[in-house]
PDB file of C-alpha atoms in Angstrom:
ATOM      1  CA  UNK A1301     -61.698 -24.768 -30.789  1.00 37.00           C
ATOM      2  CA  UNK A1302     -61.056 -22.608 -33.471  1.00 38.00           C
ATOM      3  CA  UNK A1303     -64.123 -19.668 -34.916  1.00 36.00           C
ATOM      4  CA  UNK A1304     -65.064 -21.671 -37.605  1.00 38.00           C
ATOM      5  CA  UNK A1305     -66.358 -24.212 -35.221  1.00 36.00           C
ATOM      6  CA  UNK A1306     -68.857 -21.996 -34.016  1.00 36.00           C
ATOM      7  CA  UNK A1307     -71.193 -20.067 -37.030  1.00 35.00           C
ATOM      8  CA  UNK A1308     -72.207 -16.808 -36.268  1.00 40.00           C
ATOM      9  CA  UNK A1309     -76.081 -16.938 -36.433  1.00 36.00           C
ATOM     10  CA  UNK A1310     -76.947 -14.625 -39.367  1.00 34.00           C
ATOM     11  CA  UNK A1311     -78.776 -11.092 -37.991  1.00 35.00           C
ATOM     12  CA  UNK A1312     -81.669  -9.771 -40.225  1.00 37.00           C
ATOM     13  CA  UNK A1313     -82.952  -6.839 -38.461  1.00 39.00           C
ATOM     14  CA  UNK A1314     -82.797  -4.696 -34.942  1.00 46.00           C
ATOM     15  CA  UNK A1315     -80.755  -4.887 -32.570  1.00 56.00           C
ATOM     16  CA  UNK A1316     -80.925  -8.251 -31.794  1.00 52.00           C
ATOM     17  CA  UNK A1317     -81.007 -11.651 -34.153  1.00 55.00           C
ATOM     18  CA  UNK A1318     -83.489 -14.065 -34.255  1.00 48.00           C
ATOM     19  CA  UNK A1319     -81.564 -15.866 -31.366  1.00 44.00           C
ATOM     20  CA  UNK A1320     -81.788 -12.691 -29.218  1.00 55.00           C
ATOM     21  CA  UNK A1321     -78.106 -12.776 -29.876  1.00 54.00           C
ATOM     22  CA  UNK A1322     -76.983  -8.434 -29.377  1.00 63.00           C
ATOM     23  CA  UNK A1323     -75.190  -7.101 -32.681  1.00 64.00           C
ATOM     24  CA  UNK A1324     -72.683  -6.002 -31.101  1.00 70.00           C
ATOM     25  CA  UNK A1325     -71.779  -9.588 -29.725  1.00 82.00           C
ATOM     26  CA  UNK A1326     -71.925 -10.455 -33.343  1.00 85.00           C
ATOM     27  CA  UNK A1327     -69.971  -7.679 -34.296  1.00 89.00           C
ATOM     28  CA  UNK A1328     -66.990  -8.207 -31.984  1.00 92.00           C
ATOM     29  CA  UNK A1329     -67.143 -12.108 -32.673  1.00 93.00           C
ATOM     30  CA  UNK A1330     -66.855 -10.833 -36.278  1.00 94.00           C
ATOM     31  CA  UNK A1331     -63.977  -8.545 -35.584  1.00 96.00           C
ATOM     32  CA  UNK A1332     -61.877 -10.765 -34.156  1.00 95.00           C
ATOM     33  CA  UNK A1333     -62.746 -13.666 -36.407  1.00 95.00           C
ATOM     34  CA  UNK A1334     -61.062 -11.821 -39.220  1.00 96.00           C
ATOM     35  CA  UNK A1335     -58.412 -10.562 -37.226  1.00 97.00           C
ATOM     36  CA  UNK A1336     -57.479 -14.436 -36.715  1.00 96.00           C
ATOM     37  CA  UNK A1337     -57.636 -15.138 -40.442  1.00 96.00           C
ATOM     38  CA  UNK A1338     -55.707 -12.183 -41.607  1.00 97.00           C
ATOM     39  CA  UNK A1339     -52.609 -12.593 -39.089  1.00 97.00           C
ATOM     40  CA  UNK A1340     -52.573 -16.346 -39.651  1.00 95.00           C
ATOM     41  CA  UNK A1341     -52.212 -15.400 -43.050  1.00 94.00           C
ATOM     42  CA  UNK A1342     -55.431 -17.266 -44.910  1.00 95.00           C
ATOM     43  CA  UNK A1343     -56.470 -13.731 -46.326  1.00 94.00           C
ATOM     44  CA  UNK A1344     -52.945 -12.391 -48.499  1.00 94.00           C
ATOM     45  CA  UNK A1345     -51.455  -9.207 -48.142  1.00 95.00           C
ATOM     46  CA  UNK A1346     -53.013  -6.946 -50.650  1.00 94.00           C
ATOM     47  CA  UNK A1347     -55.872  -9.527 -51.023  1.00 95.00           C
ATOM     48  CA  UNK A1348     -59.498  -7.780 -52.248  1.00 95.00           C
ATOM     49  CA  UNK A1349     -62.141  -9.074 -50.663  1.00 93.00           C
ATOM     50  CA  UNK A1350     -66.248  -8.470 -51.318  1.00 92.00           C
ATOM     51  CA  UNK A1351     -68.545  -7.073 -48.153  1.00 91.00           C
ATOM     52  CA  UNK A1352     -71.225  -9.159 -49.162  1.00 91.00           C
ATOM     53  CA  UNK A1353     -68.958 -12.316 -49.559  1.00 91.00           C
ATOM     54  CA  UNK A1354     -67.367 -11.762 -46.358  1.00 92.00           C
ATOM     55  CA  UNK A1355     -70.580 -11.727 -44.676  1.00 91.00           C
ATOM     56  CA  UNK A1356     -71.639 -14.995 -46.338  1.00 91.00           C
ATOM     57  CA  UNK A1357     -68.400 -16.430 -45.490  1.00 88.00           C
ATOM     58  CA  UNK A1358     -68.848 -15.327 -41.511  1.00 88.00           C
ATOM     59  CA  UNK A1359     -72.520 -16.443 -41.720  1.00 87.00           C
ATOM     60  CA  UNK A1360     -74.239 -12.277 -40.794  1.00 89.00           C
ATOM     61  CA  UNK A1361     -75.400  -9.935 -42.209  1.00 88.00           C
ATOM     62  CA  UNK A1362     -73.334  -6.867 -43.825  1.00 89.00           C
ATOM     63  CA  UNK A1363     -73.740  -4.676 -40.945  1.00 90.00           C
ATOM     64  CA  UNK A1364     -71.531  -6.487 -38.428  1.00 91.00           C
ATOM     65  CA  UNK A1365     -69.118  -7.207 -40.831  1.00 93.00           C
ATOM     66  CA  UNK A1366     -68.989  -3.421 -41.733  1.00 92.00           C
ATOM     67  CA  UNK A1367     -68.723  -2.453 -38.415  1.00 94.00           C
ATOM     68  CA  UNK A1368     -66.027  -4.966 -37.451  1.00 95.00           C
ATOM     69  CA  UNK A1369     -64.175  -3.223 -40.276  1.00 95.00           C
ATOM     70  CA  UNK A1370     -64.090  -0.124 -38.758  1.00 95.00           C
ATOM     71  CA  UNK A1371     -61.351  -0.724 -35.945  1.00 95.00           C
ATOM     72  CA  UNK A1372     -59.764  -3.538 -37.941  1.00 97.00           C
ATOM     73  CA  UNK A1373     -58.845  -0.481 -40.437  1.00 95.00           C
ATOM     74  CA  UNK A1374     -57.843   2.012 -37.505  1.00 95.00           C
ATOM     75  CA  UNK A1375     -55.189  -1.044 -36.296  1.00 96.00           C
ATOM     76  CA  UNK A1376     -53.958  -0.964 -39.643  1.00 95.00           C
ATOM     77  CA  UNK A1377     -54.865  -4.361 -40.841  1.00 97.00           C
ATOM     78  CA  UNK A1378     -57.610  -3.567 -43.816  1.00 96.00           C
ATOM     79  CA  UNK A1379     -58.457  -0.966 -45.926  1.00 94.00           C
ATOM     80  CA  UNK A1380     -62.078  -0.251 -47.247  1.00 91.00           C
ATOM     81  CA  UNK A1381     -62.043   1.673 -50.171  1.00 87.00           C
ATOM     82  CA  UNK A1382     -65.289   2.480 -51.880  1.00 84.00           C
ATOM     83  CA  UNK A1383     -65.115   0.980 -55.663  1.00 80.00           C
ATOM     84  CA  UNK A1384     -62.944  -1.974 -54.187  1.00 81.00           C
ATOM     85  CA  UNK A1385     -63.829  -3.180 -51.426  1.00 88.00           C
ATOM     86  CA  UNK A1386     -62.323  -4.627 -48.580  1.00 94.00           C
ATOM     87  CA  UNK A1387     -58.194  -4.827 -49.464  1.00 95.00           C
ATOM     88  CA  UNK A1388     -55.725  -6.613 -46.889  1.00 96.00           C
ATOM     89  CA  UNK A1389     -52.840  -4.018 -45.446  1.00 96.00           C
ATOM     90  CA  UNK A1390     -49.319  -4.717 -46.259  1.00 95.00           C
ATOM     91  CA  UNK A1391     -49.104  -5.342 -42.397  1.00 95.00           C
ATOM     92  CA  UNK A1392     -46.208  -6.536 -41.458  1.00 93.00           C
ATOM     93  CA  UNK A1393     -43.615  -7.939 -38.481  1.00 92.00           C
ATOM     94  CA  UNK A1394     -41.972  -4.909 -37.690  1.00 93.00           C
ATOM     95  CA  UNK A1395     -45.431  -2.780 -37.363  1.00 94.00           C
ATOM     96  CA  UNK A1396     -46.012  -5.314 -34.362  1.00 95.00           C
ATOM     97  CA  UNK A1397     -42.697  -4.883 -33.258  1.00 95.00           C
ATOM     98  CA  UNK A1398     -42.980  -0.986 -33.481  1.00 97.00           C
ATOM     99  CA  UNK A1399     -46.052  -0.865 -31.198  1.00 97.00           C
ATOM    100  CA  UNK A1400     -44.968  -2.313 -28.563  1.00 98.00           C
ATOM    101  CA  UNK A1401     -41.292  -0.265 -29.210  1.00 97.00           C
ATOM    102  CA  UNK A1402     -43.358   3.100 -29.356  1.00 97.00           C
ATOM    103  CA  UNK A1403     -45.103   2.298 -25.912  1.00 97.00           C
ATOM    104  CA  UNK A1404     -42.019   1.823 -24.216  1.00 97.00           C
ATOM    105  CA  UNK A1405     -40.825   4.985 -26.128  1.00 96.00           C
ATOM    106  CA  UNK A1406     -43.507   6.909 -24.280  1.00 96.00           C
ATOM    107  CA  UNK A1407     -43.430   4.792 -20.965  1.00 96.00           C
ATOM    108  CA  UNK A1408     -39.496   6.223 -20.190  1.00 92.00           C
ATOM    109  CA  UNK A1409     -40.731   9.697 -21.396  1.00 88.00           C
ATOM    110  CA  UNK A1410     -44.439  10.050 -20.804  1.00 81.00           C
ATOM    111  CA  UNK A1411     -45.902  13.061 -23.132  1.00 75.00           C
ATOM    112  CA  UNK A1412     -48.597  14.438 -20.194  1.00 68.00           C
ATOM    113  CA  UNK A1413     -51.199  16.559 -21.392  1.00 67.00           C
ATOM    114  CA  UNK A1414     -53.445  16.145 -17.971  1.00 67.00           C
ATOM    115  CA  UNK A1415     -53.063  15.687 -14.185  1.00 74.00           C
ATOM    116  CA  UNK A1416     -52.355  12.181 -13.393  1.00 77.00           C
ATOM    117  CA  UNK A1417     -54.438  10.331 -12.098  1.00 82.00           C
ATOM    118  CA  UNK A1418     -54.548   7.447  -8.525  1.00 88.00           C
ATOM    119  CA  UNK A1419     -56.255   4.932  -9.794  1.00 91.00           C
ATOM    120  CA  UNK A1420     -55.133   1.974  -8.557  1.00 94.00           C
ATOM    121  CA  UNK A1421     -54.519  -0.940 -10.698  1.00 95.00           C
ATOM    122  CA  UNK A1422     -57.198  -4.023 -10.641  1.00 94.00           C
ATOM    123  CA  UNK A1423     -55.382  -7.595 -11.705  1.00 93.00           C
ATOM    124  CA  UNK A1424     -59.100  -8.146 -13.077  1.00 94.00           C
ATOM    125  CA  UNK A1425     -57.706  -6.566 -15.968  1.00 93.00           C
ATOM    126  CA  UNK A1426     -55.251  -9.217 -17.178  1.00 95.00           C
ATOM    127  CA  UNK A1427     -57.146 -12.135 -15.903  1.00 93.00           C
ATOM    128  CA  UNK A1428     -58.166 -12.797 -19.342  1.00 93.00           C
ATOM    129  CA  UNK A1429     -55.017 -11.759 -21.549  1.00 96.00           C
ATOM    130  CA  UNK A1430     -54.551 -14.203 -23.952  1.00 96.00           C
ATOM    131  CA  UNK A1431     -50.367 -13.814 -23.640  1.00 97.00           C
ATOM    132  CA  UNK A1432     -47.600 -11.402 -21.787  1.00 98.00           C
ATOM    133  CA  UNK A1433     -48.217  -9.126 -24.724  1.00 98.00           C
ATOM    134  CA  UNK A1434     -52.108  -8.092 -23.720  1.00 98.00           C
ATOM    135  CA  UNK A1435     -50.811  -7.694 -20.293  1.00 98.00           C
ATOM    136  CA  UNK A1436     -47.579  -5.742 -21.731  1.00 98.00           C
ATOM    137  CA  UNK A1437     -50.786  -3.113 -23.251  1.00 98.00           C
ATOM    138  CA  UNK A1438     -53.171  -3.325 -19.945  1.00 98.00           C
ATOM    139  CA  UNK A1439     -50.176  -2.388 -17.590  1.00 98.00           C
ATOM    140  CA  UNK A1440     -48.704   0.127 -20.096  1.00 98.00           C
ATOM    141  CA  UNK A1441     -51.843   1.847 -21.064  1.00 97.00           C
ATOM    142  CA  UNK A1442     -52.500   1.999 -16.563  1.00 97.00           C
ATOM    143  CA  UNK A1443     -48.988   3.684 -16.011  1.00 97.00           C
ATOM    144  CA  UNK A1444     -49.576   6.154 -19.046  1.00 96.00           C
ATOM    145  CA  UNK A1445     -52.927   7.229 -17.119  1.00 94.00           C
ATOM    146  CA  UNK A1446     -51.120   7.309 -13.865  1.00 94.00           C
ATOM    147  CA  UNK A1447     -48.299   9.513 -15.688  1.00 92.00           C
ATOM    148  CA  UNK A1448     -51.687  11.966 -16.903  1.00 91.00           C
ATOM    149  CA  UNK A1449     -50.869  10.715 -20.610  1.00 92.00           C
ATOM    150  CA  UNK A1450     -54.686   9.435 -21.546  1.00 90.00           C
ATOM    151  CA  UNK A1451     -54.536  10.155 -24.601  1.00 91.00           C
ATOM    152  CA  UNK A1452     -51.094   7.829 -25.371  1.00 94.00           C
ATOM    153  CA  UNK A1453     -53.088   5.482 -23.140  1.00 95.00           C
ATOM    154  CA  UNK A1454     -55.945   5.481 -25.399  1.00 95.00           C
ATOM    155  CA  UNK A1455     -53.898   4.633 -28.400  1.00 96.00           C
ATOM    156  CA  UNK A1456     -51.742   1.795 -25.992  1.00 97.00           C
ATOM    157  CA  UNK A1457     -54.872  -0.016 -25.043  1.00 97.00           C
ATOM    158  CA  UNK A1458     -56.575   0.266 -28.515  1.00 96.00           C
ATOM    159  CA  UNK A1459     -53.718  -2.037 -29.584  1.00 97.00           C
ATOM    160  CA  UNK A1460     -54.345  -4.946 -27.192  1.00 97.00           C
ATOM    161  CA  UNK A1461     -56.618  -6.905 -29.169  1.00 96.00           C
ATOM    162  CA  UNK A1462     -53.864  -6.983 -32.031  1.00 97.00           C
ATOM    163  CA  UNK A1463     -50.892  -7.654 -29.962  1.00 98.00           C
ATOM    164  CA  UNK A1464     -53.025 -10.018 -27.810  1.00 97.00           C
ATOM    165  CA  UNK A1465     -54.111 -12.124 -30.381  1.00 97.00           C
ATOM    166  CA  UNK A1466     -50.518 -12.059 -32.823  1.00 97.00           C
ATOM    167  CA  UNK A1467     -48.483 -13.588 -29.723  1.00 96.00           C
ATOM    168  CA  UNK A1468     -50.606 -16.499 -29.307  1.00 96.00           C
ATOM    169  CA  UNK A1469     -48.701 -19.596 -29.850  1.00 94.00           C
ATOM    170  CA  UNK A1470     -50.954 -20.868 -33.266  1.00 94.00           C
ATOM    171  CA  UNK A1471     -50.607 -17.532 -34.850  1.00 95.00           C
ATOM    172  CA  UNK A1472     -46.961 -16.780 -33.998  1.00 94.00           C
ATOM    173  CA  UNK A1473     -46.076 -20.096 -35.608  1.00 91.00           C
ATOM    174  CA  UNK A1474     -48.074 -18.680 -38.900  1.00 91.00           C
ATOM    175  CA  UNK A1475     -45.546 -15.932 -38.719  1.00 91.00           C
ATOM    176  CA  UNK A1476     -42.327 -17.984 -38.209  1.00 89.00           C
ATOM    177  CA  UNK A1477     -42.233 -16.993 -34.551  1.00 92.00           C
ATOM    178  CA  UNK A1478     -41.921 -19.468 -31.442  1.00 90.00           C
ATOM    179  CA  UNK A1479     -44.128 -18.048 -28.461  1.00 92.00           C
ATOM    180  CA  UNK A1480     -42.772 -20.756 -26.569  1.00 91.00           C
ATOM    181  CA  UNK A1481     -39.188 -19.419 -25.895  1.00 89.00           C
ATOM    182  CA  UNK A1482     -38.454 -17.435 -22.451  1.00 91.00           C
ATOM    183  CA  UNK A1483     -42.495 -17.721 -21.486  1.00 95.00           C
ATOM    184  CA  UNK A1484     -41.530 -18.395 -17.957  1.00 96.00           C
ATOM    185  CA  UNK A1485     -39.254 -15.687 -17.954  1.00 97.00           C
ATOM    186  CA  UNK A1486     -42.326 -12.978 -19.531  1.00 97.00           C
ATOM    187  CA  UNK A1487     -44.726 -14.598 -17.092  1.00 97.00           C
ATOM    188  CA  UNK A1488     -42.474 -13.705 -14.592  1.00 98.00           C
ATOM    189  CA  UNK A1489     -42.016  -9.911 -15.564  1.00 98.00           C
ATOM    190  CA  UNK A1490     -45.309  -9.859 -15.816  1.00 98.00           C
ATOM    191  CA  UNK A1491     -46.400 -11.306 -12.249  1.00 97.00           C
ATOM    192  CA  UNK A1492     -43.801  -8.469 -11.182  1.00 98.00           C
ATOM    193  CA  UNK A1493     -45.275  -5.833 -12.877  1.00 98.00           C
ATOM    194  CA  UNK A1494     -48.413  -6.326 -11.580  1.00 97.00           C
ATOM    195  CA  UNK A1495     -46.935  -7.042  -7.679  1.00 97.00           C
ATOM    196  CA  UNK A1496     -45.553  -3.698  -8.234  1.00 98.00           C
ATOM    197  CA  UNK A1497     -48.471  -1.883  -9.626  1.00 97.00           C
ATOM    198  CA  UNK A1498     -50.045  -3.341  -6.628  1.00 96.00           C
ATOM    199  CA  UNK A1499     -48.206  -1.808  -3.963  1.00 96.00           C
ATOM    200  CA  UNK A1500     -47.845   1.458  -6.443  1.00 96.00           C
ATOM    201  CA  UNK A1501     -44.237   1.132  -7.227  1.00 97.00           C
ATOM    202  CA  UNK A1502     -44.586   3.111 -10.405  1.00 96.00           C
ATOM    203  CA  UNK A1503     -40.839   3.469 -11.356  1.00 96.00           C
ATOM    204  CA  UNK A1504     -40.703  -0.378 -10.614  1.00 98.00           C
ATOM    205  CA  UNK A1505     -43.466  -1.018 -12.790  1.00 98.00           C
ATOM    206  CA  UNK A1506     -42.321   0.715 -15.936  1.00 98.00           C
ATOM    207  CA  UNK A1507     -39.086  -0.792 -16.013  1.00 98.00           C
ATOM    208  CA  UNK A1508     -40.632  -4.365 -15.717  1.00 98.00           C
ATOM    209  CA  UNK A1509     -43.024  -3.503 -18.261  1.00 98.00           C
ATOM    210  CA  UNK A1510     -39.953  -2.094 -20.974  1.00 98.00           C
ATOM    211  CA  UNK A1511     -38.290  -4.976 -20.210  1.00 98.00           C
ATOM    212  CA  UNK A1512     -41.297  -7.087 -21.241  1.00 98.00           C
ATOM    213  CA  UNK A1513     -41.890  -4.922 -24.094  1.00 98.00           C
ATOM    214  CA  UNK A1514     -38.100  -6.003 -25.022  1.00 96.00           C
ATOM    215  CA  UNK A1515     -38.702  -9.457 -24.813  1.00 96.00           C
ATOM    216  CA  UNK A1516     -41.275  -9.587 -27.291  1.00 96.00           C
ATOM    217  CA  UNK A1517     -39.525  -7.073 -29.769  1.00 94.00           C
ATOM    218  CA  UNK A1518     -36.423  -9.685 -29.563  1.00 91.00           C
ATOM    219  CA  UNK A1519     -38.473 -12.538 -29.689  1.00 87.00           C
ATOM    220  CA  UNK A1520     -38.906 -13.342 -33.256  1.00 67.00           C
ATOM    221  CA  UNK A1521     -34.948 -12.652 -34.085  1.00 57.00           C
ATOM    222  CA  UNK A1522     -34.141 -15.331 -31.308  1.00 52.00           C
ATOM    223  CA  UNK A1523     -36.432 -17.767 -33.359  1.00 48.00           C
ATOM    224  CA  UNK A1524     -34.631 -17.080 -36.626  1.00 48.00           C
ATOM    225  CA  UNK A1525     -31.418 -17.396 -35.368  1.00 42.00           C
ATOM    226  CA  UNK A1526     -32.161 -20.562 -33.803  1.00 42.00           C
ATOM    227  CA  UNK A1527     -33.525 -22.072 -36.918  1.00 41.00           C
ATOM    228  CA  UNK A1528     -30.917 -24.072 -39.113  1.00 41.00           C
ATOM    229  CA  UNK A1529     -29.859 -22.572 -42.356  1.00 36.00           C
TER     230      UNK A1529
END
């Protein structure tokens, strides 16, 4: 089902809505609402939007819609500027592209600024990836902490919900990309990613994990090339 099958009850004070629903459930359902509609495209590039519509359009108040614009800005995706309002980025293809190229960029050659660490990898954390590319970010952002690089880490996993959500079949369509080609062969890099992590075969691990990353970088010229002039 898509969000707009499911209103978001509308908060009016506290902590909690009238529903005893927590903001911050609101806040995140928010965040990733609009994330959906501005990588599928329905808000334009460059687009200026009104808080006060966007929270009548989402059915909430301002405040989770303000808040939900707080990391949607950090990924790059909106700008709030005061006078304005809300204004779509010029996001683009190749910033997706150059995430996942500047994690693999630090994976062969990991900047560490701390000891590394031994925790051990837990599969719980791509049990609910929506596609290779969230797992791509929880594996990467795991062998950056293992390499004592938290702080690249930080920045990796901070892009999962982004990359996550962009490689999704109905949204890589939006963007003239078919998710569909070589699945079976990124499912596969990424069951033996995480068999490595398993029995701590780090070296083993980051090249499966590059090698995903280069998949999904490739990905989108494979469509175009495929597609008749």
């Amino acid at each position: 089902m898509g969000y707009d099958e499911h209103p978001v009850a509308r908060v009016q004070s506290g902590s909690l809505d009238p529903l005893g629903v927590p903001r911050s459930l609101l806040r995140d359902a928010v965040f990733l609402r609009l994330m959906d509609r501005i990588l599928r495209g329905e808000y334009r590039r460059g687009q200026r939007l009104r808080l006060d519509n966007l929270a009548d359009d989402m059915h909430v108040s301002r405040t989770p819609v303000r808040e939900a614009l707080v990391p949607l800005e950090a990924l790059r995706l909106v700008s709030v500027q005061r006078y304005v309002g809300v204004v779509i980025a010029q996001w683009s293809l190749d910033q997706m592209k150059e995430r996942i190229r500047v994690t693999c960029t630090m994976l062969a050659e990991p900047p560490s600024v701390a000891d590394a660490t031994t925790e051990r990898f837990d599969p719980f954390w791509i049990r609910d990836c929506m596609t290779e590319a969230g797992s791509f970010v929880e594996l990467a952002a795991w062998l950056l902490r293992r390499a004592g690089s938290s702080v690249s880490a930080d920045w990796v996993a901070a892009q999962r919900p982004v990359l996550d959500m962009f490689y999704t079949d109905d949204v890589a369509l939006a963007n003239g990309i078919d998710a569909v080609v070589d699945r079976r062969h990124r499912q596969g890099l990424v069951d033996a990613a995480r068999a490595a992590a398993g029995r701590e075969d780090l070296d083993e691990c980051t090249r499966l994990v590059c090698e995903l990353g280069g998949c999904l970088i490739t990905l989108p010229d494979r469509f175009r090339a495929a597609v008749p002039a």
